[in-house]
Amino acid sequence: MSSTPTPDAPTPDALKTELITAIGSAGDLAALEEVRVAALGKKGRVTTLMKALGQLDPETRKARGAELNQVKDEVAAALEARRGVLQDQALAARLAAEQIDITLPPRPETTGRLHPISQTIDELTAIFAEMGYVVAEGPDIEGDFYNFTALNMPPEHPARQMHDTFYLPDAPDGSQRVLRTHTSPVQVRTMLSQAPPIRIIAPGRTYRSDYDMTHTPMFHQVEGLVVDETTHMGHLKGCLIELCRAFFDVDDLPVRFRPSFFPFTEPSAEVDIGCKRGGGELKLGNYGDWLEILGCGMVHPKVLEMCGVDPTRYQGFAFGMGIERIAMLKYGIPDLRTFFEADLRWLRHYGFVPLDMPSMAQGLTW
Ligand code: DAH
């Protein structure tokens, strides 16, 4: 049974159609909310009609009430459905507006290059990390004790003369300070601060008062130190042969250990690699000629003792080498001084792409 409409109000059916059309054409969530308030809000049209039910006679009220309830339910459902659609549209629009194209290539101006020294340190670190070494560091301004005395070079030792040391004003406690002449003091600091087993490399800046084609007052070295209860000269040889072959990427590179002397190692050796010279060129490999590249030896018991390590229980090896020198050899850089002239053309030519980190798995260089 259908109720009689009042002349100025639409039938519930017509009202429903009108509201559902309005809902369908609400263009955004705010417009939809207006439609909702106008229909189902406290003074909304459906609400007003429902409030008026009380004035009807019971029979009519029942029928009309049921009708209005259905209108209300259908309008509410339509509102809900439309809200879902509009929310999805709003999200899609926002995602489109906030989109970042991460596939863009790097801007052409990001053409910075890594200095060959940084690259070489990264390569050495990759090689030694594979062998279980960690990187250690020490200060550039050193105490005389760390740079010399603890390395078995007491104050009057002649080896001190060979270092062309830059001396600095004394420390407040009266002790002598120097710019470190080698990275070996990092050995001392490491042994004094941690118990064996020790397996470190220490790359860093070093200083000597010297300047010509093959010497600059600041240069770089890498130091290595292994201390435990069993390491012997055979391990030293194996480690350094592996280092040379991996770094220069020549599988059968001949490596020769020649007896030598350093105050801080006993026995001591210098290491040569195979090469040939001629026509202003140097080529590494099995060609019969030799080129010296590093110093090494078994850590002197006196050094262990001065660094608080018991020499009757512990032993190990150490080595040190110039980073510029091996970089020049590997990358064919003829003049050491150019490393520190900050010439961008040089850096563009000899530098490396920053994000290509060397690793033993991927290869050291590109
Ligand atoms: N410290 C030496 C130098 O500056 C290099 C060196 C040689 C370091 C032998 C060592 C080593 O640890 O065992 O010339």
Coordinates of C-alpha atoms and ligand atoms in Angstrom, one line a residue:
M1 CA 0.0 0.0 0.0
S2 CA 1.3 3.3 -1.0
S3 CA 0.9 6.5 1.1
T4 CA -0.6 9.7 -0.1
P5 CA 2.0 12.4 -0.8
T6 CA 1.5 15.9 0.5
P7 CA 1.2 18.3 -2.5
D8 CA 4.5 20.2 -1.8
A9 CA 6.7 17.1 -1.1
P10 CA 7.8 14.5 -3.6
T11 CA 6.9 10.9 -3.1
P12 CA 9.5 8.9 -1.2
D13 CA 10.3 7.1 -4.4
A14 CA 10.9 10.4 -6.3
L15 CA 12.9 11.7 -3.4
K16 CA 15.0 8.6 -3.5
T17 CA 15.6 8.9 -7.2
E18 CA 16.5 12.6 -6.8
L19 CA 19.0 11.9 -3.9
I20 CA 20.6 9.0 -5.7
T21 CA 21.1 11.1 -8.8
A22 CA 22.7 13.9 -6.6
I23 CA 24.9 11.3 -5.0
G24 CA 26.1 10.0 -8.3
S25 CA 27.0 13.5 -9.5
A26 CA 28.9 14.5 -6.4
G27 CA 32.3 15.3 -7.8
D28 CA 34.4 15.0 -4.6
L29 CA 34.1 14.0 -1.0
A30 CA 33.1 17.5 0.2
A31 CA 30.2 17.7 -2.3
L32 CA 29.1 14.2 -1.3
E33 CA 29.1 15.3 2.4
E34 CA 26.8 18.2 1.5
V35 CA 24.4 15.8 -0.2
R36 CA 24.5 13.5 2.9
V37 CA 23.7 16.4 5.3
A38 CA 20.9 17.7 3.1
A39 CA 19.4 14.2 3.0
L40 CA 20.2 12.4 6.3
G41 CA 21.5 15.2 8.5
K42 CA 19.5 16.5 11.5
K43 CA 17.5 18.8 9.3
G44 CA 17.9 16.7 6.2
R45 CA 14.9 16.0 3.9
V46 CA 14.6 12.3 4.8
T47 CA 15.0 13.1 8.5
T48 CA 12.3 15.8 8.3
L49 CA 9.9 13.4 6.7
M50 CA 10.6 10.8 9.3
K51 CA 10.0 13.3 12.1
A52 CA 6.6 14.2 10.5
L53 CA 5.5 10.5 10.7
G54 CA 4.1 11.2 14.2
Q55 CA 1.4 13.3 12.8
L56 CA -0.1 10.6 10.6
D57 CA -2.7 8.1 11.5
P58 CA -1.3 4.7 12.7
E59 CA -2.1 2.8 9.5
T60 CA -0.5 5.4 7.2
R61 CA 2.4 5.9 9.5
K62 CA 3.3 2.2 9.4
A63 CA 3.3 2.0 5.7
R64 CA 5.1 5.3 5.1
G65 CA 7.5 4.6 7.9
A66 CA 8.5 1.4 6.1
E67 CA 8.9 3.2 2.9
L68 CA 11.0 6.0 4.4
N69 CA 13.2 3.5 6.1
Q70 CA 13.9 1.8 2.9
V71 CA 14.7 5.2 1.2
K72 CA 17.0 6.0 4.1
D73 CA 18.8 2.6 3.8
E74 CA 19.2 2.9 0.1
V75 CA 20.5 6.5 0.2
A76 CA 23.0 5.5 3.0
A77 CA 24.2 2.6 0.9
A78 CA 24.6 4.8 -2.2
L79 CA 26.5 7.4 -0.1
E80 CA 28.8 4.7 1.1
A81 CA 29.5 3.3 -2.3
R82 CA 30.1 6.8 -3.8
R83 CA 32.4 7.6 -0.9
G84 CA 34.5 4.5 -1.7
V85 CA 34.7 5.5 -5.4
L86 CA 35.7 9.2 -4.6
Q87 CA 38.3 8.0 -2.0
D88 CA 39.9 5.8 -4.5
Q89 CA 39.9 8.6 -7.1
A90 CA 41.4 11.0 -4.5
L91 CA 44.2 8.5 -3.7
A92 CA 45.0 7.8 -7.3
A93 CA 45.1 11.6 -8.0
R94 CA 47.5 12.1 -5.1
L95 CA 49.7 9.2 -6.0
A96 CA 49.9 10.5 -9.6
A97 CA 50.7 14.1 -8.3
E98 CA 53.4 12.9 -5.9
Q99 CA 55.1 10.5 -8.2
I100 CA 58.9 10.6 -8.4
D101 CA 60.6 9.2 -11.5
I102 CA 63.5 7.3 -9.9
T103 CA 64.5 6.0 -13.3
L104 CA 66.0 9.3 -14.3
P105 CA 69.7 9.0 -15.2
P106 CA 72.2 10.9 -13.0
R107 CA 72.4 14.5 -13.9
P108 CA 75.2 15.2 -16.4
E109 CA 77.0 17.5 -13.9
T110 CA 77.6 14.8 -11.4
T111 CA 80.9 13.8 -13.0
G112 CA 83.1 13.9 -9.8
R113 CA 85.8 11.3 -9.7
L114 CA 87.4 9.4 -6.9
H115 CA 91.1 10.2 -6.5
P116 CA 93.4 7.2 -7.3
I117 CA 94.6 7.2 -3.7
S118 CA 91.1 6.7 -2.4
Q119 CA 90.5 4.0 -5.0
T120 CA 93.7 2.2 -4.2
I121 CA 92.9 2.3 -0.4
D122 CA 89.4 0.9 -1.2
E123 CA 91.0 -1.9 -3.3
L124 CA 93.5 -2.8 -0.6
T125 CA 90.7 -2.8 2.0
A126 CA 88.6 -5.2 -0.2
I127 CA 91.6 -7.6 -0.6
F128 CA 92.5 -7.6 3.1
A129 CA 88.9 -7.7 4.3
E130 CA 88.6 -11.0 2.4
M131 CA 91.5 -12.3 4.4
G132 CA 89.9 -11.3 7.7
Y133 CA 91.7 -8.0 8.4
V134 CA 90.0 -5.0 9.9
V135 CA 91.0 -1.3 9.2
A136 CA 92.8 0.5 12.1
E137 CA 93.6 4.2 12.3
G138 CA 96.0 6.5 14.2
P139 CA 96.7 10.2 14.4
D140 CA 98.9 12.1 11.9
I141 CA 100.6 14.0 14.8
E142 CA 102.4 11.3 16.7
G143 CA 104.5 11.1 19.9
D144 CA 108.1 10.2 19.5
F145 CA 107.5 7.0 21.5
Y146 CA 104.9 5.7 19.0
N147 CA 106.7 6.7 15.8
F148 CA 110.2 5.6 16.9
T149 CA 111.0 4.3 20.4
A150 CA 108.3 1.6 20.6
L151 CA 109.4 0.4 17.1
N152 CA 112.8 -0.4 18.5
M153 CA 114.4 2.9 17.4
P154 CA 115.7 4.4 20.7
P155 CA 116.6 8.2 20.7
E156 CA 120.1 7.8 19.2
H157 CA 119.2 5.1 16.7
P158 CA 120.7 5.8 13.2
A159 CA 117.5 4.7 11.4
R160 CA 115.8 7.8 12.7
Q161 CA 118.1 9.9 10.5
M162 CA 116.7 8.2 7.4
H163 CA 113.2 9.4 8.0
D164 CA 113.6 13.2 7.3
T165 CA 111.2 13.8 10.1
F166 CA 109.1 17.0 10.5
Y167 CA 109.4 17.8 14.2
L168 CA 106.7 19.8 16.0
P169 CA 106.8 21.8 19.2
D170 CA 106.9 19.6 22.3
A171 CA 103.6 18.4 23.8
P172 CA 102.4 20.1 27.1
D173 CA 104.0 17.2 29.0
G174 CA 107.4 17.9 27.4
S175 CA 107.4 14.9 25.1
Q176 CA 108.6 15.2 21.5
R177 CA 105.9 15.4 18.8
V178 CA 106.3 14.6 15.1
L179 CA 104.3 14.3 11.9
R180 CA 104.3 10.5 11.6
T181 CA 107.0 9.4 9.2
H182 CA 105.2 6.0 8.5
T183 CA 102.0 4.2 9.4
S184 CA 104.0 1.8 11.7
P185 CA 102.9 3.7 14.9
V186 CA 99.4 2.3 14.3
Q187 CA 100.9 -1.1 15.1
V188 CA 102.0 0.2 18.4
R189 CA 98.7 1.8 19.2
T190 CA 96.8 -1.4 18.2
M191 CA 98.9 -3.7 20.3
L192 CA 98.7 -1.3 23.3
S193 CA 94.9 -1.1 23.1
Q194 CA 93.8 -4.7 22.2
A195 CA 94.9 -8.2 23.1
P196 CA 95.9 -10.7 20.4
P197 CA 94.8 -12.2 18.1
I198 CA 95.3 -9.0 16.0
R199 CA 94.8 -8.7 12.2
I200 CA 94.7 -5.2 10.9
I201 CA 95.7 -2.9 8.1
A202 CA 96.2 0.8 8.6
P203 CA 96.1 3.0 5.5
G204 CA 96.8 6.7 6.0
R205 CA 98.9 9.8 5.5
T206 CA 102.6 10.0 6.3
Y207 CA 105.1 12.9 6.2
R208 CA 108.7 13.3 5.3
S209 CA 110.7 16.4 4.4
D210 CA 111.6 15.5 0.8
Y211 CA 110.4 16.7 -2.6
D212 CA 111.3 15.5 -6.1
M213 CA 109.9 13.3 -9.0
T214 CA 109.4 10.3 -6.6
H215 CA 109.0 12.1 -3.2
T216 CA 106.4 14.5 -1.8
P217 CA 106.3 15.8 1.8
M218 CA 103.0 14.1 2.4
F219 CA 102.3 10.7 1.0
H220 CA 100.3 7.6 2.0
Q221 CA 101.3 4.1 3.3
V222 CA 99.4 1.1 4.3
E223 CA 100.6 -0.9 7.3
G224 CA 99.7 -4.5 8.1
L225 CA 100.0 -6.4 11.4
V226 CA 99.1 -9.9 12.4
V227 CA 99.8 -11.1 16.0
D228 CA 98.7 -14.4 17.4
E229 CA 100.3 -17.6 18.8
T230 CA 101.0 -19.5 15.6
T231 CA 101.6 -17.1 12.6
H232 CA 105.0 -17.6 11.0
M233 CA 107.0 -16.5 8.0
G234 CA 105.2 -18.9 5.7
H235 CA 101.9 -17.1 6.4
L236 CA 103.6 -13.8 5.8
K237 CA 104.8 -15.0 2.4
G238 CA 101.4 -16.5 1.4
C239 CA 99.5 -13.4 2.4
L240 CA 101.8 -10.9 0.5
I241 CA 102.0 -13.1 -2.6
E242 CA 98.2 -13.2 -2.7
L243 CA 98.1 -9.5 -2.1
C244 CA 100.4 -8.7 -5.0
R245 CA 98.6 -11.0 -7.4
A246 CA 95.2 -9.8 -6.5
F247 CA 96.0 -6.1 -6.5
F248 CA 97.9 -6.1 -9.8
D249 CA 95.5 -8.7 -11.2
V250 CA 98.2 -10.9 -12.6
D251 CA 97.7 -14.5 -11.6
D252 CA 101.3 -15.7 -12.2
L253 CA 103.0 -12.5 -11.0
P254 CA 106.4 -13.6 -9.6
V255 CA 107.0 -12.4 -6.1
R256 CA 110.4 -12.5 -4.5
F257 CA 111.4 -12.0 -0.8
R258 CA 114.9 -10.5 -0.4
P259 CA 116.6 -10.3 3.0
S260 CA 116.7 -6.8 4.4
F261 CA 116.7 -4.8 7.6
F262 CA 114.2 -2.9 9.6
P263 CA 114.6 -2.1 13.3
F264 CA 111.1 -3.3 14.1
T265 CA 111.2 -6.7 12.4
E266 CA 113.4 -9.8 12.6
P267 CA 114.0 -11.3 10.2
S268 CA 113.1 -8.6 7.7
A269 CA 112.5 -8.8 4.0
E270 CA 111.8 -6.6 1.0
V271 CA 109.4 -7.8 -1.6
D272 CA 110.0 -7.5 -5.3
I273 CA 107.6 -8.3 -8.2
G274 CA 108.4 -9.4 -11.7
C275 CA 108.5 -6.8 -14.4
K276 CA 110.2 -5.7 -17.6
R277 CA 111.4 -2.2 -18.5
G278 CA 112.0 -0.8 -21.9
G279 CA 110.9 1.9 -24.4
G280 CA 109.9 4.1 -21.4
E281 CA 107.4 1.5 -20.4
L282 CA 107.1 -0.8 -17.4
K283 CA 105.1 -4.0 -17.6
L284 CA 104.4 -6.3 -14.7
G285 CA 104.6 -10.1 -15.0
N286 CA 107.0 -13.0 -15.5
Y287 CA 109.7 -11.2 -17.5
G288 CA 112.9 -11.7 -15.5
D289 CA 113.4 -8.2 -14.1
W290 CA 112.4 -7.1 -10.6
L291 CA 110.8 -4.1 -8.9
E292 CA 110.7 -3.5 -5.2
I293 CA 107.3 -2.7 -3.7
L294 CA 107.2 -3.3 0.0
G295 CA 108.9 -4.0 3.3
C296 CA 108.0 -6.7 5.8
G297 CA 109.1 -9.1 8.5
M298 CA 108.4 -10.9 11.7
V299 CA 107.5 -8.4 14.5
H300 CA 110.6 -7.9 16.6
P301 CA 110.3 -9.4 20.1
K302 CA 111.4 -6.1 21.6
V303 CA 108.5 -4.3 19.8
L304 CA 106.0 -6.8 21.2
E305 CA 107.4 -6.3 24.6
M306 CA 107.3 -2.5 24.5
C307 CA 103.7 -2.8 23.3
G308 CA 102.7 -5.0 26.3
V309 CA 102.5 -8.3 24.3
D310 CA 104.3 -11.3 25.8
P311 CA 107.0 -12.3 23.1
T312 CA 107.4 -15.8 24.6
R313 CA 103.7 -16.5 23.8
Y314 CA 102.9 -14.3 20.8
Q315 CA 104.4 -13.7 17.4
G316 CA 103.4 -12.3 14.1
F317 CA 104.3 -10.4 11.0
A318 CA 104.1 -6.8 9.8
F319 CA 104.4 -5.1 6.5
G320 CA 104.4 -1.6 5.1
M321 CA 104.1 -0.1 1.6
G322 CA 103.7 3.2 -0.2
I323 CA 100.2 3.6 -1.7
E324 CA 101.2 6.2 -4.4
R325 CA 103.8 3.9 -5.6
I326 CA 101.6 0.9 -6.2
A327 CA 98.9 3.1 -7.6
M328 CA 101.4 4.6 -10.1
L329 CA 102.4 1.1 -11.1
K330 CA 98.9 -0.2 -11.5
Y331 CA 97.4 2.8 -13.3
G332 CA 100.4 4.0 -15.3
I333 CA 100.7 7.3 -13.6
P334 CA 104.2 8.7 -14.3
D335 CA 104.8 11.5 -11.9
L336 CA 104.1 11.3 -8.1
R337 CA 103.8 15.1 -7.7
T338 CA 100.6 15.2 -9.9
F339 CA 98.7 13.3 -7.2
F340 CA 98.6 16.5 -5.1
E341 CA 98.3 19.3 -7.6
A342 CA 94.5 19.2 -7.5
D343 CA 94.3 19.5 -11.3
L344 CA 90.8 18.6 -12.4
R345 CA 91.9 17.5 -15.9
W346 CA 94.3 15.0 -14.2
L347 CA 91.5 13.8 -11.9
R348 CA 89.1 13.3 -14.8
H349 CA 91.7 11.2 -16.6
Y350 CA 93.0 9.1 -13.7
G351 CA 90.0 9.2 -11.3
F352 CA 87.3 6.6 -10.7
V353 CA 83.5 6.5 -10.9
P354 CA 82.4 7.0 -7.2
L355 CA 79.8 4.3 -6.8
D356 CA 81.8 1.5 -8.3
M357 CA 83.1 0.1 -5.0
P358 CA 85.9 -2.4 -5.5
S359 CA 85.2 -5.9 -4.2
M360 CA 86.9 -9.2 -4.7
A361 CA 83.6 -10.7 -5.9
Q362 CA 82.8 -8.0 -8.5
G363 CA 86.4 -7.1 -9.5
L364 CA 88.5 -4.4 -8.2
T365 CA 88.3 -1.8 -11.0
W366 CA 86.2 -0.9 -13.9
Ligands
DAH1 N1 107.7 1.6 8.2 C1 108.5 1.3 7.0 C2 108.8 2.5 6.2 O1 108.2 3.5 6.4 C3 107.8 0.3 6.1 C4 107.7 -1.1 6.8 C5 108.7 -2.0 6.6 C6 106.7 -1.3 7.7 C7 108.6 -3.2 7.2 C8 106.6 -2.6 8.3 C9 107.6 -3.5 8.1 O2 105.7 -2.9 9.1 O3 107.5 -4.7 8.7 O4 109.6 2.5 5.3

